[in-house]
Coordinates of N, CA, C and O in Angstrom, one line a residue:
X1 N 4.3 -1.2 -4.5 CA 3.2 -0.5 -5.1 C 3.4 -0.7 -6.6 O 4.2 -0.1 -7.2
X2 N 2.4 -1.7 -7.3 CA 2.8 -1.6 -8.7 C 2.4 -0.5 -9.8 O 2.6 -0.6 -11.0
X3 N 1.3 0.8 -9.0 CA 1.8 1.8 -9.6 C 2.9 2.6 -10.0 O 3.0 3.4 -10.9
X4 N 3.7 2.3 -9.0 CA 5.4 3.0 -9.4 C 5.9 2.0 -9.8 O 6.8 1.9 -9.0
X5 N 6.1 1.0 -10.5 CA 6.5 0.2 -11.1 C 7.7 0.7 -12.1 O 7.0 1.4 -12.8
X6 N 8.7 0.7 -12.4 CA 9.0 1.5 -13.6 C 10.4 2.7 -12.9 O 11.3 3.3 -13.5
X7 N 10.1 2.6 -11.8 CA 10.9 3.7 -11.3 C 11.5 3.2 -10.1 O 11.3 2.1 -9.6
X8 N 12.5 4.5 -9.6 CA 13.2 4.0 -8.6 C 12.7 4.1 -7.2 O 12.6 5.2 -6.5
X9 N 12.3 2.9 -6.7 CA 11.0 3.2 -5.5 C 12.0 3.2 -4.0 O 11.4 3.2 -2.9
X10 N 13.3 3.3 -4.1 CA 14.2 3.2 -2.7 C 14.5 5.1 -2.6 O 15.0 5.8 -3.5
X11 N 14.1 5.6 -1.2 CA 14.8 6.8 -1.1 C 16.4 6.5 -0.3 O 16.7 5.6 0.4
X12 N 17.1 7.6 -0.7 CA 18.6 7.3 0.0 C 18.4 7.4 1.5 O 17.8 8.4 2.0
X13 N 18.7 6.7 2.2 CA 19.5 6.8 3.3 C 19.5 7.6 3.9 O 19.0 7.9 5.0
X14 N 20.4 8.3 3.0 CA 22.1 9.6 3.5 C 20.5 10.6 3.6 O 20.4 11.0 4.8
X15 N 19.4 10.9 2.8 CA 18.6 12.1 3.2 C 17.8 12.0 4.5 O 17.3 11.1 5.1
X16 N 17.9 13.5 4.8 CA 17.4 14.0 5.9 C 15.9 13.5 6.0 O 15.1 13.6 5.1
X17 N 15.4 12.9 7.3 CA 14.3 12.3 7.9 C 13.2 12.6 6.7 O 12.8 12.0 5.7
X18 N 13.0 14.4 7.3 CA 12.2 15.2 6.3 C 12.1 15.1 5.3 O 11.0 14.8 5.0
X19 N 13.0 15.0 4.2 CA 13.3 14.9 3.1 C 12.2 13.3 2.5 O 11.2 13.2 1.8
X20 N 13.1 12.4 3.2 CA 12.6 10.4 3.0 C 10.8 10.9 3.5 O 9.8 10.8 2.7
X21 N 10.8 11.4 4.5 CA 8.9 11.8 4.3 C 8.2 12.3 3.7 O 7.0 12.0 3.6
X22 N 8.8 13.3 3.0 CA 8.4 13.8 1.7 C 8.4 12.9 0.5 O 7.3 12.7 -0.1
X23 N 9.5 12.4 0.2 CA 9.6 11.5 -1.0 C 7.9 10.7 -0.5 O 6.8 10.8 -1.0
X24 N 8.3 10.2 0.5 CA 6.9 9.0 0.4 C 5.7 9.7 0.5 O 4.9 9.3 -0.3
X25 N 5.2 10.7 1.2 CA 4.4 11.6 1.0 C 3.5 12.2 -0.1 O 2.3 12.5 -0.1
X26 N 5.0 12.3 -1.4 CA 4.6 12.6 -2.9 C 4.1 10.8 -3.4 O 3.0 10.6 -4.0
X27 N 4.7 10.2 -3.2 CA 4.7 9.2 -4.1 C 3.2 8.1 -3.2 O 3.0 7.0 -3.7
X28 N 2.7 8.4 -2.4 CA 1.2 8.6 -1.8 C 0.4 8.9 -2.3 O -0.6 8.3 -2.7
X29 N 1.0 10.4 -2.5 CA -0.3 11.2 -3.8 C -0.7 10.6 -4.9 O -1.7 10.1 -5.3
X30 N 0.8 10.7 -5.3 CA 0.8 10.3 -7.1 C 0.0 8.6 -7.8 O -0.4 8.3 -8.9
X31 N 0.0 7.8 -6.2 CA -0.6 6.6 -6.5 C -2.3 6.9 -6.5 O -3.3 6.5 -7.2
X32 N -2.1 7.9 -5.2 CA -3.7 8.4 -5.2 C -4.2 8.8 -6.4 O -5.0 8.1 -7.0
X33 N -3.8 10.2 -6.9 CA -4.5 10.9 -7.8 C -4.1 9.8 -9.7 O -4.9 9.8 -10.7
X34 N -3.1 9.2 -9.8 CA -3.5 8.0 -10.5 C -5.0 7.1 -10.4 O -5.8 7.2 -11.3
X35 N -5.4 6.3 -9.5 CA -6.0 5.1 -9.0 C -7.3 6.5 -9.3 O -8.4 6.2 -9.8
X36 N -7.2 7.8 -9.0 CA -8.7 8.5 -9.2 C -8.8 9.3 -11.1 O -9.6 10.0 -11.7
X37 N -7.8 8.7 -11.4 CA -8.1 8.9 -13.2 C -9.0 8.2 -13.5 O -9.9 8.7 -14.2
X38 N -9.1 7.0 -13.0 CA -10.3 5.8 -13.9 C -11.8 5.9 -13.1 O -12.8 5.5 -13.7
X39 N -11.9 6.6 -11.8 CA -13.0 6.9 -11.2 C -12.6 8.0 -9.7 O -11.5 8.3 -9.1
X40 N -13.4 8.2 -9.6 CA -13.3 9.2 -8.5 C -12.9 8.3 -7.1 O -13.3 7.1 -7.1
X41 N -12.2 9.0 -6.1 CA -12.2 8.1 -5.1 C -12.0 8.3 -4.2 O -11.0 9.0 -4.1
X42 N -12.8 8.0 -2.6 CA -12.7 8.4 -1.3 C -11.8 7.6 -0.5 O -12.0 6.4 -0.4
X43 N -10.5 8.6 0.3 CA -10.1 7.5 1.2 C -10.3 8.4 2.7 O -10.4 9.6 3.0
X44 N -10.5 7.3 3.2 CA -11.0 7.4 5.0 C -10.2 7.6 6.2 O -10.0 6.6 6.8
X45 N -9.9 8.6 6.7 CA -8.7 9.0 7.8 C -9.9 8.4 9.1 O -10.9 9.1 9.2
X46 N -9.9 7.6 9.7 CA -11.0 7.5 10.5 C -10.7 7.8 12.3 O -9.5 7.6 12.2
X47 N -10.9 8.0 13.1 CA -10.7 8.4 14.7 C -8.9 9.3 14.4 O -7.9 8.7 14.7
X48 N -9.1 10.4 14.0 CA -8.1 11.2 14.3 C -7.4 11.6 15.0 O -6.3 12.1 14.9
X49 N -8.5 11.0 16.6 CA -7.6 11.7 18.0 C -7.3 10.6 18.4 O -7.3 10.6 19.7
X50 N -7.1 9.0 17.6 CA -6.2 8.6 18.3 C -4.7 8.1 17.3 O -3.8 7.3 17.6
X51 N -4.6 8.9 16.1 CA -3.8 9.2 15.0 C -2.6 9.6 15.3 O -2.4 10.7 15.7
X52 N -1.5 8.5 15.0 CA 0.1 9.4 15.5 C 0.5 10.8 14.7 O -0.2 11.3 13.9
X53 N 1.4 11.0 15.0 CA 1.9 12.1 14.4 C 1.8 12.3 12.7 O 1.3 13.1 11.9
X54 N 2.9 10.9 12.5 CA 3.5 10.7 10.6 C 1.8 10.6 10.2 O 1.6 11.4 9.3
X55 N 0.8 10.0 10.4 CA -0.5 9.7 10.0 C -1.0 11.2 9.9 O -1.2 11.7 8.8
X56 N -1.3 11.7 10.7 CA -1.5 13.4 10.6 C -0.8 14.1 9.8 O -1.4 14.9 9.2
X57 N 0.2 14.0 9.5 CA 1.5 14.7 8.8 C 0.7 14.7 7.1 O 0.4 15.5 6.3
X58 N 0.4 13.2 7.2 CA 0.5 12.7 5.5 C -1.1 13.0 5.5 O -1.2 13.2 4.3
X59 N -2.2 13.1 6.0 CA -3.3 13.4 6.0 C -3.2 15.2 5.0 O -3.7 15.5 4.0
X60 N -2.2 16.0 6.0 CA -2.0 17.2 5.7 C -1.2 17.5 4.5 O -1.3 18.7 4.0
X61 N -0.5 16.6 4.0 CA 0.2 17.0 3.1 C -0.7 16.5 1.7 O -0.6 17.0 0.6
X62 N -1.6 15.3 2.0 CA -2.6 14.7 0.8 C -3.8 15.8 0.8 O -4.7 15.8 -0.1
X63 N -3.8 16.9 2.1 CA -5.2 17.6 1.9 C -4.8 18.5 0.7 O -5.6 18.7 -0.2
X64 N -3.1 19.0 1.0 CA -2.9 20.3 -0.3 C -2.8 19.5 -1.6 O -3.5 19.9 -2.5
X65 N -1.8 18.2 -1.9 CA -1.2 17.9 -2.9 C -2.5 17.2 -4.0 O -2.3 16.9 -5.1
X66 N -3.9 16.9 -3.0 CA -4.9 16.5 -3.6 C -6.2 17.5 -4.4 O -7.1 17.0 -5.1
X67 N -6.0 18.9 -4.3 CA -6.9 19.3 -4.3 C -7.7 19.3 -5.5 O -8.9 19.4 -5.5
X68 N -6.9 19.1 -6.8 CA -7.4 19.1 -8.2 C -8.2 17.9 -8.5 O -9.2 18.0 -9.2
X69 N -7.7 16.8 -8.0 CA -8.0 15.3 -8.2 C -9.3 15.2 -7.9 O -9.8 16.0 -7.2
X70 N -10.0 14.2 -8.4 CA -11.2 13.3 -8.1 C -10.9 12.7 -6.7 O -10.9 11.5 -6.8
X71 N -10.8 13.1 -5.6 CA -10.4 12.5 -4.6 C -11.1 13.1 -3.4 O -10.9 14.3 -3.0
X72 N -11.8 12.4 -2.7 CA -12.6 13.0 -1.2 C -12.2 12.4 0.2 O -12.7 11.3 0.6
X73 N -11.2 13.2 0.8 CA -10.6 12.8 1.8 C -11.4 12.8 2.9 O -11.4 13.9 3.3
X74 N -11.9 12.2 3.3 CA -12.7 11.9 4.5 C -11.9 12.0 6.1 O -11.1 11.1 6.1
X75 N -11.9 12.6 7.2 CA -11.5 12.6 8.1 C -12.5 12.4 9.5 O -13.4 13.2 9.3
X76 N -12.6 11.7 10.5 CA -13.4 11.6 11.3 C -12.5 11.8 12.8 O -11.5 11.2 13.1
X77 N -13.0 12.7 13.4 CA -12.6 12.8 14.7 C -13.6 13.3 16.3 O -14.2 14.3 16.5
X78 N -13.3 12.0 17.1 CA -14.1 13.1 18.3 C -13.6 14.0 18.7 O -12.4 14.3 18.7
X79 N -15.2 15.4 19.5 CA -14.6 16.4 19.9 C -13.9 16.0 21.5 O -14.5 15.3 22.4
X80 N -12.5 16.6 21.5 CA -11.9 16.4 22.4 C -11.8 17.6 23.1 O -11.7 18.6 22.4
X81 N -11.7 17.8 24.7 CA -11.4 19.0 25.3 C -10.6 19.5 25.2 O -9.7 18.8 24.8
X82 N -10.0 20.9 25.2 CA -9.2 21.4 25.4 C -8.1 21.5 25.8 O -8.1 22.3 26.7
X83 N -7.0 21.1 25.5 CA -5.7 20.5 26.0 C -5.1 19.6 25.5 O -3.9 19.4 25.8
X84 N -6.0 18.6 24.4 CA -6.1 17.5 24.1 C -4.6 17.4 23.0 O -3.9 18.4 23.0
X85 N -4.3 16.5 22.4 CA -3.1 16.3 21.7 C -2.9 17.7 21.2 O -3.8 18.5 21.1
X86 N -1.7 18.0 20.8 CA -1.7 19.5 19.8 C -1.4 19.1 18.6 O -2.0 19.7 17.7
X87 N -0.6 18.0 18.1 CA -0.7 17.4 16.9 C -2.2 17.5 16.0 O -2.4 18.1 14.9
X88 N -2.9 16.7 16.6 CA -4.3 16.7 16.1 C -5.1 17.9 16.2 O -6.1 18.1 15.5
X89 N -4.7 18.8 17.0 CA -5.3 20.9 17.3 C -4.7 21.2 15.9 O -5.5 21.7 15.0
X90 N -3.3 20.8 15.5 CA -2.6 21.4 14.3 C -3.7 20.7 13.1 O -4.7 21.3 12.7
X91 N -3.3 19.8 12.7 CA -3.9 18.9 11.8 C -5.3 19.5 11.5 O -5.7 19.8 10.4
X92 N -6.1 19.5 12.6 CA -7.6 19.7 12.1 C -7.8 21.4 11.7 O -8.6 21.9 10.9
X93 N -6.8 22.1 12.7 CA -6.4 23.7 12.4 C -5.9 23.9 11.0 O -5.9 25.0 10.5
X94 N -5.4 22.9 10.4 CA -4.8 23.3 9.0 C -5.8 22.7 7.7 O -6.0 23.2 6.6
X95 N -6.5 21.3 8.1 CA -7.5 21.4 7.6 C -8.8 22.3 7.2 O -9.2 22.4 6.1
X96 N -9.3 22.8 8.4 CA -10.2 23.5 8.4 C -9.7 24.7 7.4 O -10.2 24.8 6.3
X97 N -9.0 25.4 7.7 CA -8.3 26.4 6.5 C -8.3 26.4 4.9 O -8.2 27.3 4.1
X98 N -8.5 24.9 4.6 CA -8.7 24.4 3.3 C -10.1 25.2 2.8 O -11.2 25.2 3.4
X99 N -9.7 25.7 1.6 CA -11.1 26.2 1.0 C -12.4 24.8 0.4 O -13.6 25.0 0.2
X100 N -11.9 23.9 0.3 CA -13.0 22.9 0.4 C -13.0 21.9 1.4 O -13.4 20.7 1.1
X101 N -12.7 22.2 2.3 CA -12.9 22.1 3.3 C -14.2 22.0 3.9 O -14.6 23.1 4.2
X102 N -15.0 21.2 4.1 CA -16.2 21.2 5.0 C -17.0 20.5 6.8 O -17.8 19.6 6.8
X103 N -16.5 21.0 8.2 CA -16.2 19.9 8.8 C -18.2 20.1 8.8 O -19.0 21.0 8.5
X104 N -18.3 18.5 9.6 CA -19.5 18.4 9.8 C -19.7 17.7 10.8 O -19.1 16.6 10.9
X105 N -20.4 18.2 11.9 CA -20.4 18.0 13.2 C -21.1 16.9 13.2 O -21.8 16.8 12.2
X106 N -21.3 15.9 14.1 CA -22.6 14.7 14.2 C -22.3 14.8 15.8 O -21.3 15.2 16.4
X107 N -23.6 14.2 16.4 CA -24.0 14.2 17.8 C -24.4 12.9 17.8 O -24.7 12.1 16.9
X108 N -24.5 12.8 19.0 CA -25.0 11.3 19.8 C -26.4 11.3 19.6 O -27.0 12.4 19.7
X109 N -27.3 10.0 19.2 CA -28.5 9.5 19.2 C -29.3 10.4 20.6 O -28.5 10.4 21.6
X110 N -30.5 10.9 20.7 CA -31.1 10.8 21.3 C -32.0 10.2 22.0 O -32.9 9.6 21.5
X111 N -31.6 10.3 23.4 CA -32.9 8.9 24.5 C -33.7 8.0 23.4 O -33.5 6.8 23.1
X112 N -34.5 8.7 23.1 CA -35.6 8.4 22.3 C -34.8 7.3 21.4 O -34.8 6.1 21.5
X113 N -34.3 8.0 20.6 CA -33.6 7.2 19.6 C -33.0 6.0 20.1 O -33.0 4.8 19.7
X114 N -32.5 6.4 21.0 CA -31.5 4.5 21.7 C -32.2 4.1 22.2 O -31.6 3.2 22.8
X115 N -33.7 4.2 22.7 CA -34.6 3.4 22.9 C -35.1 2.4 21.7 O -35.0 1.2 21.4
X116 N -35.7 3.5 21.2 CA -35.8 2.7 18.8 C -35.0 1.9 18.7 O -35.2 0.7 18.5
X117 N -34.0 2.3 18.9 CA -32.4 1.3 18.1 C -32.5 0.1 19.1 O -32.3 -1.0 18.5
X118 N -32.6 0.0 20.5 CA -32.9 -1.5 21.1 C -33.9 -2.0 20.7 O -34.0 -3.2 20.4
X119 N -34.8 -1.4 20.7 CA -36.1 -2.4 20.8 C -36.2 -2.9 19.3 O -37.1 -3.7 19.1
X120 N -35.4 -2.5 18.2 CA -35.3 -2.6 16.7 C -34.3 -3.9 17.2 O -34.7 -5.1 16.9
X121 N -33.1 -3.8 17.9 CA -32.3 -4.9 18.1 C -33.0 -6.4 18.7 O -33.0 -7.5 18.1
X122 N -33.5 -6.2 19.8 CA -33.8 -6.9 21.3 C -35.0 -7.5 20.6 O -35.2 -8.8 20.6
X123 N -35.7 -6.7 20.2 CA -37.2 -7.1 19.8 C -38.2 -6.9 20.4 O -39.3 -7.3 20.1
X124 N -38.0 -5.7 21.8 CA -38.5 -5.6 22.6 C -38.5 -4.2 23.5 O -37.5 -4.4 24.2
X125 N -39.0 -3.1 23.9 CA -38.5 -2.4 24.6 C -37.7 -2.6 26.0 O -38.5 -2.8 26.9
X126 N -37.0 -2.6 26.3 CA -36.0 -2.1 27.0 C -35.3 -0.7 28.0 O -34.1 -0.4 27.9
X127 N -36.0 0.0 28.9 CA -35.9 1.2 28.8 C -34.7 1.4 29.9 O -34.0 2.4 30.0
X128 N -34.6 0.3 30.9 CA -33.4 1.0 31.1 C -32.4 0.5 30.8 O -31.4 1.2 31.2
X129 N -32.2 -0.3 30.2 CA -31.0 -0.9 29.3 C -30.5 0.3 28.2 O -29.4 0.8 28.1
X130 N -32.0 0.8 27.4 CA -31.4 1.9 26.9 C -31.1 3.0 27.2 O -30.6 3.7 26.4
X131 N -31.4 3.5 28.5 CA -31.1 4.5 29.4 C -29.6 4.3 29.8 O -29.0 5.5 29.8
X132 N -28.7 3.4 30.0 CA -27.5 2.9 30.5 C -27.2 3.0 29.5 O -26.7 4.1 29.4
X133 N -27.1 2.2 28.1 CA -27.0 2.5 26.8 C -25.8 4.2 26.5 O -24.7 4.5 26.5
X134 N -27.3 4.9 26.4 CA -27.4 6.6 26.4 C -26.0 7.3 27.6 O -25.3 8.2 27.2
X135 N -26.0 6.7 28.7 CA -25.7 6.9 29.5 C -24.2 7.2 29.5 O -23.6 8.1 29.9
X136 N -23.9 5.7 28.7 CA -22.2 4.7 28.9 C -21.9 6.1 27.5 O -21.1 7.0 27.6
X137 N -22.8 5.8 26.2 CA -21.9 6.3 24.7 C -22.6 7.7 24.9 O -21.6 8.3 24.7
X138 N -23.5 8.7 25.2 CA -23.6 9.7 24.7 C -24.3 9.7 23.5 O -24.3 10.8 22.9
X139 N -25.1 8.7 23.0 CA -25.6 8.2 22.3 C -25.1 7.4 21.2 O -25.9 6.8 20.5
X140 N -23.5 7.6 21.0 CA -23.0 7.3 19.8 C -23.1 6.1 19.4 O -22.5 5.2 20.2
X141 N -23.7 5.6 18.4 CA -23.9 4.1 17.9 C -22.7 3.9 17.5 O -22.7 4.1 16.3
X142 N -21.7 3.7 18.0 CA -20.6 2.9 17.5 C -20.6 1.5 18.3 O -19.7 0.7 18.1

């Protein structure tokens, strides 16, 4: 990272796991909220629930250590049922907590709509194609 340029970018060894994740955890930020001096800047946590552990970890520790900065953390996750990872229960439970904090729910296209969106593609209506469509995603245009 040639923002830390200048300094000693090796953590020891001999420290505790915790400890080496923290080091790099800070030195995450510090490149962050640097790189947001010269403009404001959004970075993108994108499918949450399928996000390992250390990825969630550092999401949560950039939600506190960012708060002052020019910086809009973006996070995207489907809703999953109940039971679903606890890592990611934690993660989005300690987000939400954040006073600027905002989640924002989105839903799947409706019928109608994934009909539009083929016949916009295909060139042509389509209806049970976009019926199966609707069917397979729930409407989600991904």
């Amino acid at each position: 990272m040639p923002e830390l340029a200048g300094r000693d970018r090796t953590t020891p060894a001999s420290l505790p796991i915790e400890q080496r994740r923290f080091v790099f955890f800070d030195a995450v930020a510090r490149v962050l909220a640097r790189a947001a001096q010269n403009r404001p800047l959004m970075v993108l946590f994108e499918d949450l629930h399928w996000a390992d552990s250390a990825s969630l970890r550092l999401l949560e520790h950039r939600a506190y250590e960012l708060v002052s900065a020019p910086v809009l953390l973006v996070a995207t996750c489907r809703e999953e049922p109940p039971g679903g990872d606890p890592v990611a229960h934690r993660t989005l439970s300690i987000l939400r907590r954040q006073e600027r904090c905002e989640p924002v729910n989105l839903s799947g296209l409706a019928a109608d709509e994934v009909s539009d969106l083929v016949q916009r593609i295909v060139g042509r209506p389509l209806p049970q194609l976009a019926q199966q469509l609707r069917e397979r995603t729930e409407g989600i245009p991904l």
